[in-house]
One Martini backbone bead per residue (centre of mass of N, CA, C, O) as a GRO file, in nm:
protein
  130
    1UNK     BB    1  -1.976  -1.652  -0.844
    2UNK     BB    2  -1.665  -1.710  -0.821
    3UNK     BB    3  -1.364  -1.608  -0.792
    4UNK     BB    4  -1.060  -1.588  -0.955
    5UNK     BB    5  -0.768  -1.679  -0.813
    6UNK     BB    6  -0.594  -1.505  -1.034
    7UNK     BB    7  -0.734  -1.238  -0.901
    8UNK     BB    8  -0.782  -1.163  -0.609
    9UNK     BB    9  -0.471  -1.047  -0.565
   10UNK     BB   10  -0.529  -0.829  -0.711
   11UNK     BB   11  -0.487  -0.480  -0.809
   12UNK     BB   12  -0.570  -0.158  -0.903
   13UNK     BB   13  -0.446   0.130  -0.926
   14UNK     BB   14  -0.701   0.255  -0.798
   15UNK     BB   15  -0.674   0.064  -0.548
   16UNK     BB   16  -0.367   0.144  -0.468
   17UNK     BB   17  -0.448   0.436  -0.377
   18UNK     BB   18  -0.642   0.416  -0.188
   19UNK     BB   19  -0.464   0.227   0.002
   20UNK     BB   20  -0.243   0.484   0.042
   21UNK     BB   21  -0.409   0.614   0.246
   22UNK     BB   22  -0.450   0.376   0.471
   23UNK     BB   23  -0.156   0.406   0.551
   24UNK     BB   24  -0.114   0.712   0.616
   25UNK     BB   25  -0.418   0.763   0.770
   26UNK     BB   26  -0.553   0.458   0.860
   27UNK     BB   27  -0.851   0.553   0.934
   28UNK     BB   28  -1.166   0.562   0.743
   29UNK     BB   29  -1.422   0.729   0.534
   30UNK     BB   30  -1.518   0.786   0.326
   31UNK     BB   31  -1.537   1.109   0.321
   32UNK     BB   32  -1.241   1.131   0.409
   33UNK     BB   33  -1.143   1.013   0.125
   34UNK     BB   34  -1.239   1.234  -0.057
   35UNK     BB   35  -1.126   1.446   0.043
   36UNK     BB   36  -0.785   1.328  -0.032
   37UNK     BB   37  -0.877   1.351  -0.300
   38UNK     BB   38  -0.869   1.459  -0.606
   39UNK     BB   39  -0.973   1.684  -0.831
   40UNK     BB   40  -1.229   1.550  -0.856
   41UNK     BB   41  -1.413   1.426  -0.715
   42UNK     BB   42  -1.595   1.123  -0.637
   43UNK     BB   43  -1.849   0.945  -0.590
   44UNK     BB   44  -1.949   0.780  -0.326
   45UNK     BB   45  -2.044   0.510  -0.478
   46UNK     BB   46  -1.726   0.488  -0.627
   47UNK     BB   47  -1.601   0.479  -0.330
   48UNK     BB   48  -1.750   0.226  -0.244
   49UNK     BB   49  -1.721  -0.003  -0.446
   50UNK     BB   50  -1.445  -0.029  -0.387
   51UNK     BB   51  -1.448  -0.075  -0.081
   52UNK     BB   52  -1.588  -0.333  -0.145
   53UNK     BB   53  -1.342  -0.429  -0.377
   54UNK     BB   54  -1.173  -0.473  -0.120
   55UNK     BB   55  -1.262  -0.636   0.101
   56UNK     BB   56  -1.337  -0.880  -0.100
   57UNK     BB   57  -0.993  -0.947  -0.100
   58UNK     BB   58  -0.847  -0.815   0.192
   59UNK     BB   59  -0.725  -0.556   0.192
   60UNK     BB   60  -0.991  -0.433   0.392
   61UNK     BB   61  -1.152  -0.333   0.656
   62UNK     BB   62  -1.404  -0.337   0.882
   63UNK     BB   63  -1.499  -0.191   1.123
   64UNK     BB   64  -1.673  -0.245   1.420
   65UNK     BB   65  -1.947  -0.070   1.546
   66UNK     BB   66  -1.924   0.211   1.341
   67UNK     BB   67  -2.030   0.525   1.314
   68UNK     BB   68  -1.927   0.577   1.062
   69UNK     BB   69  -1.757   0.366   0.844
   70UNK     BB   70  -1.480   0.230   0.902
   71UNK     BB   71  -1.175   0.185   0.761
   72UNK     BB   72  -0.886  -0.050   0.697
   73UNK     BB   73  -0.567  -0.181   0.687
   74UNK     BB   74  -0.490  -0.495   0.588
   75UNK     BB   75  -0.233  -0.745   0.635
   76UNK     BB   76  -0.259  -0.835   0.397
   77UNK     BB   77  -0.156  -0.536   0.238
   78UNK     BB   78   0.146  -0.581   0.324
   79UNK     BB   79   0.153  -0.872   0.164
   80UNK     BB   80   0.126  -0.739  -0.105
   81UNK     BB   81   0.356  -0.531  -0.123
   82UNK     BB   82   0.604  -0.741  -0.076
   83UNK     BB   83   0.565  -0.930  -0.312
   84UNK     BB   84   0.536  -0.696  -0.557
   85UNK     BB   85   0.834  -0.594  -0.463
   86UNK     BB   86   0.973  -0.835  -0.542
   87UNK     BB   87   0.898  -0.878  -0.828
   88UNK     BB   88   1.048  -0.629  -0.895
   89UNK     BB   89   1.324  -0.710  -0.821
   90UNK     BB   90   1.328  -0.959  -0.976
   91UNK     BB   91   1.223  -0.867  -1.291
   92UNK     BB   92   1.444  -0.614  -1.306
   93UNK     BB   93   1.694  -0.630  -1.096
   94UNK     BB   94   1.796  -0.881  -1.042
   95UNK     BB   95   1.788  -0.983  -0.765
   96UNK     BB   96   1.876  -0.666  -0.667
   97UNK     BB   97   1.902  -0.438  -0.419
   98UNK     BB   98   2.121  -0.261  -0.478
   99UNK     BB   99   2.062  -0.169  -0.742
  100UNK     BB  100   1.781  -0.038  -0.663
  101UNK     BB  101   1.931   0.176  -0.497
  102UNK     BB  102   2.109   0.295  -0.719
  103UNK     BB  103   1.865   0.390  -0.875
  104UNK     BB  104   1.776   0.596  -0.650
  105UNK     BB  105   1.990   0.746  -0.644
  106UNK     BB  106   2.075   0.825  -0.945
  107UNK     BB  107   1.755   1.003  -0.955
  108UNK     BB  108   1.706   1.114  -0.671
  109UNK     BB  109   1.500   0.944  -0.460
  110UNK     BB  110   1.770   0.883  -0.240
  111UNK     BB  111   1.921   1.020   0.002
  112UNK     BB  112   2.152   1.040   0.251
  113UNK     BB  113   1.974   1.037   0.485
  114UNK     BB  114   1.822   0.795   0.414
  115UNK     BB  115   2.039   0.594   0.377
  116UNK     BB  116   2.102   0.603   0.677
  117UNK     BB  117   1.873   0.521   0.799
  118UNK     BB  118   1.855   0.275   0.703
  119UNK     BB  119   2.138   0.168   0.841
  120UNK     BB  120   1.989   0.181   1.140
  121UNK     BB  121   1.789  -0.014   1.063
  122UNK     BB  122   1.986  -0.235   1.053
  123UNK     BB  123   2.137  -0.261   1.320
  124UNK     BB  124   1.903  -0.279   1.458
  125UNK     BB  125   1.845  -0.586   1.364
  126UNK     BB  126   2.192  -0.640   1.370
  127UNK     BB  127   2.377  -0.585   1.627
  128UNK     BB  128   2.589  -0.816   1.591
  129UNK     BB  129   2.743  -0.721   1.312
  130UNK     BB  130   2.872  -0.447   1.391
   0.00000   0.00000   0.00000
């Protein structure tokens, strides 16, 4: 039976978790991937389960002709990251990212290099605006 259409593109948190391994540190194989995870690590086949059920959503791709079996994050998983972070800023900061800045300047979680940085990126982005 096919899977329902508003679930495909959802994933647990623990599905979530797996998924920022695979950005911060490209591609992986099972037993890297558990490397990785905290202690006490889980079962290999708990870890295959994961990443069969973030491949079949197309979260994460299979290398192919590689063994042992390298996994890396699909494309697709970067527009779902940035889909969900729309969401959380249309619905929790009144579709504001000021707001958003804010709230993290003022919790201490970006500090004053990081919004630099931000500033840079943004100039680079639009030169002609300097």
């Amino acid at each position: 039976m096919a899977r329902p259409k508003d679930t495909e593109h959802r994933i647990s948190s623990r599905e979530a978790e797996y998924l920022r391994y695979f950005w911060n540190e490209g591609s992986l194989t099972i037993r890297e991937l558990i490397d990785l995870l905290p202690e006490p690590h889980p079962h290999v086949n708990t870890v295959a389960t994961m990443l069969k059920s973030l491949e079949n959503k197309g979260f994460i791709l299979r290398e192919p002709d590689i063994r042992p079996t390298r996994y890396k994050a699909a494309p697709k998983a970067n527009a779902c990251a940035r889909r969900t972070l729309s969401s959380v800023i249309r619905n929790f900061f009144n579709d504001s990212y000021t707001s958003v800045i804010s709230a993290l300047v003022e919790d201490e979680k970006l500090s004053l290099n990081e919004l630099k940085e931000i500033v840079d990126i943004i100039e680079r982005q639009n030169p002609e605006k300097k």
